[in-house]
PDB file of C-alpha atoms in Angstrom:
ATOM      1  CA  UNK A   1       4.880 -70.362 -19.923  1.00 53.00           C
ATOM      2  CA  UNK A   2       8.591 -71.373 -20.906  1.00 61.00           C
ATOM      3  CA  UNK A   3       9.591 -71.326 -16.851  1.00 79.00           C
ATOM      4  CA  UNK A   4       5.972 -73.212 -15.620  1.00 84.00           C
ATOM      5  CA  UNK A   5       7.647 -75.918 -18.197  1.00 86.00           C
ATOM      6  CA  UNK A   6      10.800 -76.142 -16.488  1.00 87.00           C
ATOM      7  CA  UNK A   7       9.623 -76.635 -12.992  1.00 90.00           C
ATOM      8  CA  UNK A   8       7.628 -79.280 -14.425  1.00 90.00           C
ATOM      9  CA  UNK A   9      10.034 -81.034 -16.434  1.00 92.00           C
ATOM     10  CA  UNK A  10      12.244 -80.295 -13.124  1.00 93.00           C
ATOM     11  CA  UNK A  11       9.586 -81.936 -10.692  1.00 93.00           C
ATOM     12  CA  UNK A  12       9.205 -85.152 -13.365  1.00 93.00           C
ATOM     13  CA  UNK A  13      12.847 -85.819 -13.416  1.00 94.00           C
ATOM     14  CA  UNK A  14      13.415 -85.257  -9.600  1.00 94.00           C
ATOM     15  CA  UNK A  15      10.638 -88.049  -9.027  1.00 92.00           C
ATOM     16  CA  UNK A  16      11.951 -90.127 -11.851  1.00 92.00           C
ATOM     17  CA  UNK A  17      15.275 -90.290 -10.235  1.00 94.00           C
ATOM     18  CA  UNK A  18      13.905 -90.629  -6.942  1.00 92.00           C
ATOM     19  CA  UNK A  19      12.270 -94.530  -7.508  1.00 89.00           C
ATOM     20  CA  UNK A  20      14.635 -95.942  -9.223  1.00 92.00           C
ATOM     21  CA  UNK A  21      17.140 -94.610  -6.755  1.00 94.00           C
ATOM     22  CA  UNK A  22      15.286 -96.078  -3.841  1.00 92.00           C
ATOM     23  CA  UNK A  23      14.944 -99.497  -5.115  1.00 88.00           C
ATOM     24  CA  UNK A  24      19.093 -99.965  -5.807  1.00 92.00           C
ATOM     25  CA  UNK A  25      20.120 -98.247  -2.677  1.00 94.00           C
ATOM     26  CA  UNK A  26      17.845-100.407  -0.701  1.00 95.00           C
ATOM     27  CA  UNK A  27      19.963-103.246  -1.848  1.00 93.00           C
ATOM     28  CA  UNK A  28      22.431-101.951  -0.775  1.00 94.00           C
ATOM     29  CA  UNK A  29      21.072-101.599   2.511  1.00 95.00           C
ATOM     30  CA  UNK A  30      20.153-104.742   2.999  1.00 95.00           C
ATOM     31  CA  UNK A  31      22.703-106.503   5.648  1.00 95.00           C
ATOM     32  CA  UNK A  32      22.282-103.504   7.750  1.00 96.00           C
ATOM     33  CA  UNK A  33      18.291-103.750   7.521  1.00 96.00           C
ATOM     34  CA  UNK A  34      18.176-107.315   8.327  1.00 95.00           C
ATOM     35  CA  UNK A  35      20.683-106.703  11.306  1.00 95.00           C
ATOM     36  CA  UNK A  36      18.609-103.842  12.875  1.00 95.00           C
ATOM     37  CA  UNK A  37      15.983-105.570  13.020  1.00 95.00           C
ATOM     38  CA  UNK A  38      16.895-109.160  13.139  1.00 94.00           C
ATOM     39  CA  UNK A  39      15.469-110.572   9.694  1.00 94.00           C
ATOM     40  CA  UNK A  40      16.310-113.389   8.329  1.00 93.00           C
ATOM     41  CA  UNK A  41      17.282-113.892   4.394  1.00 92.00           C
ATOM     42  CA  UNK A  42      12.694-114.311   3.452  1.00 91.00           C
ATOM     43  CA  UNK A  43      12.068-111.062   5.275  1.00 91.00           C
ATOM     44  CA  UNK A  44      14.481-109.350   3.655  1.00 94.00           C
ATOM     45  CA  UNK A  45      13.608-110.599   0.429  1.00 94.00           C
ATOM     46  CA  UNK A  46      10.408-108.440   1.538  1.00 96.00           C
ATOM     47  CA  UNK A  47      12.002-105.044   1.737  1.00 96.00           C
ATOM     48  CA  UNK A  48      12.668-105.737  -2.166  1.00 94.00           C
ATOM     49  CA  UNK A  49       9.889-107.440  -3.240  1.00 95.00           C
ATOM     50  CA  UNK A  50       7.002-105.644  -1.320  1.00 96.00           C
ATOM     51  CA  UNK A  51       7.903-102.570  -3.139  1.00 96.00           C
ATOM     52  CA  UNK A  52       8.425-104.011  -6.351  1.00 94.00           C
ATOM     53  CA  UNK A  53       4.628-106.302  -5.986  1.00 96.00           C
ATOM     54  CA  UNK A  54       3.087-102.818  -5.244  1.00 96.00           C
ATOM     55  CA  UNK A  55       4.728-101.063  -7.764  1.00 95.00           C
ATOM     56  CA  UNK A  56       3.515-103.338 -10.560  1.00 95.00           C
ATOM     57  CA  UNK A  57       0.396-103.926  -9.420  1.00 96.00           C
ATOM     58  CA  UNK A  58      -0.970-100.802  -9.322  1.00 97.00           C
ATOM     59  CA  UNK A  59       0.995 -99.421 -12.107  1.00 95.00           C
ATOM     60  CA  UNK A  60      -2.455 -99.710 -14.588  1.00 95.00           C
ATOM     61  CA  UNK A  61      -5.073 -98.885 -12.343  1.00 96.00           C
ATOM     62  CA  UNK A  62      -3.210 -95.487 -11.531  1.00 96.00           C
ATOM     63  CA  UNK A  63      -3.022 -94.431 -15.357  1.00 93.00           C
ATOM     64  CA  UNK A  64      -6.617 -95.535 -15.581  1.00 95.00           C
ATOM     65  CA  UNK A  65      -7.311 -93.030 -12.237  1.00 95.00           C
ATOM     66  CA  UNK A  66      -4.726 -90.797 -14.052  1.00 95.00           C
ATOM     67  CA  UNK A  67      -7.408 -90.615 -16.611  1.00 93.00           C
ATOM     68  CA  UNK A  68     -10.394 -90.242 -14.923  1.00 95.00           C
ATOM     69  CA  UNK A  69      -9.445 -87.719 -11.723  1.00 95.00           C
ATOM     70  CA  UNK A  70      -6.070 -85.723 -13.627  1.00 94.00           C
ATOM     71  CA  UNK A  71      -3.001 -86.576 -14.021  1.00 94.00           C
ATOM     72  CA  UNK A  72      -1.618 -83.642 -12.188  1.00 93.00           C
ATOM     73  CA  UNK A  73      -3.571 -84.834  -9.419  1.00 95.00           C
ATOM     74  CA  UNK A  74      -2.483 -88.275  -9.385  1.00 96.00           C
ATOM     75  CA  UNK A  75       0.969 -87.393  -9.716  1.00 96.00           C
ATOM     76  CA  UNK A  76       1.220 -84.959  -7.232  1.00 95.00           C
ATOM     77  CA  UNK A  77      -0.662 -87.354  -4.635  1.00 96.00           C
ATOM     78  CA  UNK A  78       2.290 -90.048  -5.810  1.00 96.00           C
ATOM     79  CA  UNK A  79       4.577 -87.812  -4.582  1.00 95.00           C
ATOM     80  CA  UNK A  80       3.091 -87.240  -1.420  1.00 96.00           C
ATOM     81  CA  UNK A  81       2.660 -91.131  -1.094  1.00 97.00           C
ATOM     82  CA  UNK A  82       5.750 -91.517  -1.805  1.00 96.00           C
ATOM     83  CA  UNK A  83       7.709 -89.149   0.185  1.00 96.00           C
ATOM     84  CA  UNK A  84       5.601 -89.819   3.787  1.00 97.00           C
ATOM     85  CA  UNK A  85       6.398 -93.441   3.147  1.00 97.00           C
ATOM     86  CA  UNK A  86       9.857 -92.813   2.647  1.00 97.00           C
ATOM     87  CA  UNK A  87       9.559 -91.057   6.001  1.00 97.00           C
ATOM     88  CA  UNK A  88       7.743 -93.635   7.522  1.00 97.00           C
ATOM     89  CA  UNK A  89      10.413 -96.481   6.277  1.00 97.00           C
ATOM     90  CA  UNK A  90      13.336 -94.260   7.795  1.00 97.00           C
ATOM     91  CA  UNK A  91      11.185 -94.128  11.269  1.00 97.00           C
ATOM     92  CA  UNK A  92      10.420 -97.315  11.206  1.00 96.00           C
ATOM     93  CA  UNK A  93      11.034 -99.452  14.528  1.00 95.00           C
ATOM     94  CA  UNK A  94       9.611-102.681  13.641  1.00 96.00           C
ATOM     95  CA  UNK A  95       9.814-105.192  10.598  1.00 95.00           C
ATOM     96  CA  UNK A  96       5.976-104.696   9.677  1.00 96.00           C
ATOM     97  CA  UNK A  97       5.890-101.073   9.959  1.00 97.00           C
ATOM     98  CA  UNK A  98       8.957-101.022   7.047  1.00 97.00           C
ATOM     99  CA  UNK A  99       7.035-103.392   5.079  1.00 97.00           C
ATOM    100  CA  UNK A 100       4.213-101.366   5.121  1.00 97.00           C
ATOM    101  CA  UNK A 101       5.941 -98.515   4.166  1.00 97.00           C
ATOM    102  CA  UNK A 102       7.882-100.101   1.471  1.00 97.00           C
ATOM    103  CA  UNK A 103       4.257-100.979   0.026  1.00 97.00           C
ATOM    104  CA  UNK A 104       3.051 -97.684   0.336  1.00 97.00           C
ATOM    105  CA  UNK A 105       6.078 -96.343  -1.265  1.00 96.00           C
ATOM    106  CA  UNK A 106       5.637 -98.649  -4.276  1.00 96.00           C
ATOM    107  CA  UNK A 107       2.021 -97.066  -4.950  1.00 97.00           C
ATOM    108  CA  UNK A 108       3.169 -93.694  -5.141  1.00 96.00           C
ATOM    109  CA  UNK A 109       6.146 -94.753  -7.465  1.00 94.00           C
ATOM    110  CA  UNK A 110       3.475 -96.390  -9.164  1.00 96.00           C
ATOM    111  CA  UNK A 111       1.275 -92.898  -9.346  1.00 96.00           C
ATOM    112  CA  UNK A 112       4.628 -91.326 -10.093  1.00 94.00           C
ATOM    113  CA  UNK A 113       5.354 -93.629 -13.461  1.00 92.00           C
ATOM    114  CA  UNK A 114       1.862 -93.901 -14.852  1.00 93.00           C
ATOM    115  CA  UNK A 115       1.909 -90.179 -14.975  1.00 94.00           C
ATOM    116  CA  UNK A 116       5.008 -88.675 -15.796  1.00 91.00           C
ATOM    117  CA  UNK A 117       5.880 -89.327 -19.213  1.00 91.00           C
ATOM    118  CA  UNK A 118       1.710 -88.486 -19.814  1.00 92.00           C
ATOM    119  CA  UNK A 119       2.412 -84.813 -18.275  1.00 92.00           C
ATOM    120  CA  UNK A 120       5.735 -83.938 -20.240  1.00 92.00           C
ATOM    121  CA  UNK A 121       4.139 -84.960 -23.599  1.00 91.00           C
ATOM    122  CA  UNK A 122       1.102 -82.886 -22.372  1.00 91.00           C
ATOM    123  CA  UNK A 123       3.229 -79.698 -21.295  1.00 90.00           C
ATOM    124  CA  UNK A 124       5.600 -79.806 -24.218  1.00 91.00           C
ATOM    125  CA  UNK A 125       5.077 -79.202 -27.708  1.00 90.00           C
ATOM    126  CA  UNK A 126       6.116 -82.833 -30.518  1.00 90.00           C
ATOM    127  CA  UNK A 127       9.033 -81.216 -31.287  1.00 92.00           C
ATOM    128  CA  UNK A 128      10.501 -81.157 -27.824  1.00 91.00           C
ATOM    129  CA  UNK A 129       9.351 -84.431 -26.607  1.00 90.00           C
ATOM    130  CA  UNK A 130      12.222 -86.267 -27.717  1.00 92.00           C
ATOM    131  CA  UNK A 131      14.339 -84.154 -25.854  1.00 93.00           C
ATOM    132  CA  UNK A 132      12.423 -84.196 -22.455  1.00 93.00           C
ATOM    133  CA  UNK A 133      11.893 -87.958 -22.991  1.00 93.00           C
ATOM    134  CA  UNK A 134      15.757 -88.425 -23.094  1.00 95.00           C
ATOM    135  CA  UNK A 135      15.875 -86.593 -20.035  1.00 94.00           C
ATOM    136  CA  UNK A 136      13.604 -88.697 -18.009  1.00 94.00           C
ATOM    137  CA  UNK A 137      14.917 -91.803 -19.137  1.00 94.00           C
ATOM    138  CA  UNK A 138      18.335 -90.527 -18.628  1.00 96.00           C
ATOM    139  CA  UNK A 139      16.834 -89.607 -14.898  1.00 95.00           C
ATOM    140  CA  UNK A 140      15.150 -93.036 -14.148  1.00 94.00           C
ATOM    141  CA  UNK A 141      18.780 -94.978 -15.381  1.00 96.00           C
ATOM    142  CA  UNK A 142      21.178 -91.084 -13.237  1.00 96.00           C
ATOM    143  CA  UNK A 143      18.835 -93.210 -10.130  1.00 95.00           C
ATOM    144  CA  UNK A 144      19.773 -96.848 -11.263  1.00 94.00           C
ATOM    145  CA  UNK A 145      23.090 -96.080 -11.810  1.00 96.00           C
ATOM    146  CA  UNK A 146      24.272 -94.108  -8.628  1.00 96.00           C
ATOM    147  CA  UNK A 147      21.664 -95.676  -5.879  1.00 95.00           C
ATOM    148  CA  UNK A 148      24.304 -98.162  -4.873  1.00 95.00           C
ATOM    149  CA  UNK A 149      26.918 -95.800  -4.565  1.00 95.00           C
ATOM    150  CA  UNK A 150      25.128 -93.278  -2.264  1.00 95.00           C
ATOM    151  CA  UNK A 151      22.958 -95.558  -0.675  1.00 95.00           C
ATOM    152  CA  UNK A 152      26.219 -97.469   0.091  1.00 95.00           C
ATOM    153  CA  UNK A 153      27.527 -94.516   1.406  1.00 96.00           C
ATOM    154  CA  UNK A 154      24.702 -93.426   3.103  1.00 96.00           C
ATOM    155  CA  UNK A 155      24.160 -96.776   4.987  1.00 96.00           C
ATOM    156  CA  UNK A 156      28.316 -96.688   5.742  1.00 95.00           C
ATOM    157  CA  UNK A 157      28.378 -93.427   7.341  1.00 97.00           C
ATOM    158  CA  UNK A 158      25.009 -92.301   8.340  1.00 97.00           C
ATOM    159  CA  UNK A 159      22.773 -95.767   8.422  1.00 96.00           C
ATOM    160  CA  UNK A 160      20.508 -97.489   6.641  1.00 96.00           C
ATOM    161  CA  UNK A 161      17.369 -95.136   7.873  1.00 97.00           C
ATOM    162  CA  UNK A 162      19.590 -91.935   5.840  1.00 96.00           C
ATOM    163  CA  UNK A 163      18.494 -93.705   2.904  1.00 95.00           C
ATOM    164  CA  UNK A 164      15.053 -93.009   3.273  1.00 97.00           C
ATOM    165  CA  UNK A 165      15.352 -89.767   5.142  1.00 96.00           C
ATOM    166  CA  UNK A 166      17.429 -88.230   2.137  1.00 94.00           C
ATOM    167  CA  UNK A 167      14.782 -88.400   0.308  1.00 93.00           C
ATOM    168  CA  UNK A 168      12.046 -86.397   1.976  1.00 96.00           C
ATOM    169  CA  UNK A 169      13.302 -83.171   1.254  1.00 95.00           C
ATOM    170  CA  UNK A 170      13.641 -84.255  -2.367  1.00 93.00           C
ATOM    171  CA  UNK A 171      10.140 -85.568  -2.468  1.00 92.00           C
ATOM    172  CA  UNK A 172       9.200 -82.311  -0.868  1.00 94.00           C
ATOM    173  CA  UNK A 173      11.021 -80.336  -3.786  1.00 92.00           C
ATOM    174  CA  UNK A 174       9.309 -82.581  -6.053  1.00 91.00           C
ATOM    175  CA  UNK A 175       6.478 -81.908  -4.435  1.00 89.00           C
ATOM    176  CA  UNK A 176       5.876 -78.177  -4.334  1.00 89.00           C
ATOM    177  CA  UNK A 177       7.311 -77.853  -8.374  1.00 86.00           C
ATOM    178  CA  UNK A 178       4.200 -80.179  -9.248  1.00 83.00           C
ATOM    179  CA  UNK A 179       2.270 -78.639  -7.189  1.00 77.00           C
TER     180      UNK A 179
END
């Protein structure tokens, strides 16, 4: 029982990082994005916002799914979401098909969010949940805090696409721990 907890509280904090992270390193990103494929300063405004519009707007209706269909479910199906996308943003050869993917990515960080704090103070007993609540907190602001760094040098010495790319196999670690 003690180790199932740990590769959940593992598989939380891995996806809590992994949003957060995204959305600085994207910004990051951003000059080389817009020179790849040729965007001016509104479209690239759209790599940002897209994912951030998506994010929030389905935010509610996934805890309200969360509640009706599992929240394992729904979580692990965020994960999924949101690792193809990332796949599909770091294969992307056109403006729309990033956008796309940037919205798709924002749903499953939204599947991810509305369910991951639910599942730790599920899995762990009230005295613990401070504890593992610090931790995923401490996770989401670990993402904030060293996005632009590694998505800097990410986009330096590998390209902007790394960004995304990097985190498949994470998502995919994620992934198979909630699974």
């Amino acid at each position: 029982m003690r180790n199932e907890r740990g590769v959940v509280l593992f598989s939380v904090l891995l996806s809590s990082f992994l949003t957060p992270f995204m959305g600085s390193a994207v910004n990051i990103a951003l000059p080389s994005i817009g020179s790849s494929f040729g965007m001016d300063a509104v479209d690239l405004n759209w790599v940002v916002t897209s994912f951030l519009l998506a994010s929030t707007m389905f935010l509610l209706p996934m805890g309200k799914l969360a509640d009706l269909y599992g929240r394992k479910r729904v979580f692990l199906i965020g994960i999924v979401l949101f690792t193809m996308a990332s796949l599909c943003c770091g294969l992307a050869g056109s403006t729309s098909v990033l956008l796309g993917g940037r919205v798709l990515q924002g749903i499953g960080g939204a599947m991810i969010f509305a369910t991951g704090i639910a599942i730790l103070t599920t899995v762990y007993a009230a005295e613990e949940r401070g504890r593992v609540l610090g931790l995923s907190v401490s996770a989401v602001y670990l993402g904030l805090t060293v996005g632009p760094f590694l998505g800097g040098a990410l986009t330096e010495h590998l390209g902007w696409r790394s960004i995304f790319l990097a985190l498949v196999p994470a998502g995919v670690a994620a992934g198979i721990c909630a699974g």
